[in-house]
């Protein structure tokens, strides 16, 4: 395939370059077909890894949890491809900051490069959650990696109405940006479960990809709280004037 006389010699690729060079973008999808895989850098040679290989793997795992796409470096999952969009997004760091980019190869072998019209909506739905998750990854995004509760009274193995407990929460930042001054507390999204939310934890910092364990978040169930209420509890994160709650499942 003839690629032109020079890099960005064609107006279409030059327009993409100019667009990205004048904006602050952290993550990108470059859609293509087909194979039901999610590709990332490096694509130009097998067995050559970026300094952010662990981050790419962790983010790709999160992105593909729903649609089940296989993921990995383009050269390993499909075939080597030098000069592709993902490698330029990530590798060019002189005229812009690096951009974490992936290529979703949408559709099966049988759907090929030109899926039937009846496949369009199902294929879009297959990738909807992955798109939303990329938007979350673009900044700081804390999640609950582990949640443990130690009851302080009955010792019967579960929380009873009116009982006090202490929670230990392991928090992981799956986003591409870090954050300072993060706090969290235990809350309930259902009425009548907690007498009041727990106190906020001490503030902590969380770099991209980092995990931290926060201990001894004390809370008390309301005497009228229903049994089996773990799904009614949530961890609320507070950072940079933002409140973000994750329901425990």
PDB file of C-alpha atoms in Angstrom, residues 39-53 56 72-93 98-99 101:
ATOM      1  CA  UNK A  39      -5.102  -3.072  20.011  1.00  0.00           C
ATOM      2  CA  UNK A  40      -2.566  -0.712  21.552  1.00  0.00           C
ATOM      3  CA  UNK A  41       1.080   0.307  21.101  1.00  0.00           C
ATOM      4  CA  UNK A  42       3.560  -0.692  20.080  1.00  0.00           C
ATOM      5  CA  UNK A  43       2.354  -1.955  16.744  1.00  0.00           C
ATOM      6  CA  UNK A  44       5.509  -1.769  14.650  1.00  0.00           C
ATOM      7  CA  UNK A  45       7.323  -4.845  16.000  1.00  0.00           C
ATOM      8  CA  UNK A  46       6.584  -7.932  18.079  1.00  0.00           C
ATOM      9  CA  UNK A  47       7.942  -8.109  21.610  1.00  0.00           C
ATOM     10  CA  UNK A  48       8.712  -4.383  21.948  1.00  0.00           C
ATOM     11  CA  UNK A  49       6.857  -2.785  24.861  1.00  0.00           C
ATOM     12  CA  UNK A  50       6.090   0.800  25.829  1.00  0.00           C
ATOM     13  CA  UNK A  51       7.182   2.129  29.238  1.00  0.00           C
ATOM     14  CA  UNK A  52       3.453   2.135  30.086  1.00  0.00           C
ATOM     15  CA  UNK A  53       2.837  -1.535  29.267  1.00  0.00           C
ATOM     16  CA  UNK A  56      -2.078  -0.359  28.981  1.00  0.00           C
ATOM     17  CA  UNK A  72      -2.830  -6.522  23.361  1.00  0.00           C
ATOM     18  CA  UNK A  73      -0.197  -4.982  21.152  1.00  0.00           C
ATOM     19  CA  UNK A  74      -1.140  -4.831  17.509  1.00  0.00           C
ATOM     20  CA  UNK A  75       2.001  -6.680  16.418  1.00  0.00           C
ATOM     21  CA  UNK A  76       1.256  -9.565  18.782  1.00  0.00           C
ATOM     22  CA  UNK A  77      -2.519  -9.876  18.470  1.00  0.00           C
ATOM     23  CA  UNK A  78      -2.798  -9.347  14.693  1.00  0.00           C
ATOM     24  CA  UNK A  79       0.321  -8.354  12.748  1.00  0.00           C
ATOM     25  CA  UNK A  80       3.032  -5.664  12.791  1.00  0.00           C
ATOM     26  CA  UNK A  81       1.893  -2.274  11.489  1.00  0.00           C
ATOM     27  CA  UNK A  82       4.400   0.573  11.513  1.00  0.00           C
ATOM     28  CA  UNK A  83       3.329   4.195  11.336  1.00  0.00           C
ATOM     29  CA  UNK A  84      -0.184   3.489  12.601  1.00  0.00           C
ATOM     30  CA  UNK A  85      -2.407   5.936  14.451  1.00  0.00           C
ATOM     31  CA  UNK A  86      -1.963   4.404  17.917  1.00  0.00           C
ATOM     32  CA  UNK A  87       1.832   4.536  17.768  1.00  0.00           C
ATOM     33  CA  UNK A  88       1.774   8.189  16.665  1.00  0.00           C
ATOM     34  CA  UNK A  89      -0.807   9.139  19.309  1.00  0.00           C
ATOM     35  CA  UNK A  90       1.340   7.620  22.039  1.00  0.00           C
ATOM     36  CA  UNK A  91       4.852   8.033  20.633  1.00  0.00           C
ATOM     37  CA  UNK A  92       4.813  11.650  19.430  1.00  0.00           C
ATOM     38  CA  UNK A  93       5.577  13.642  22.581  1.00  0.00           C
ATOM     39  CA  UNK A  98       1.389  11.428  24.840  1.00  0.00           C
ATOM     40  CA  UNK A  99      -2.100  10.094  24.215  1.00  0.00           C
ATOM     41  CA  UNK A 101      -4.696   5.261  22.183  1.00  0.00           C
TER      42      UNK A 101
END
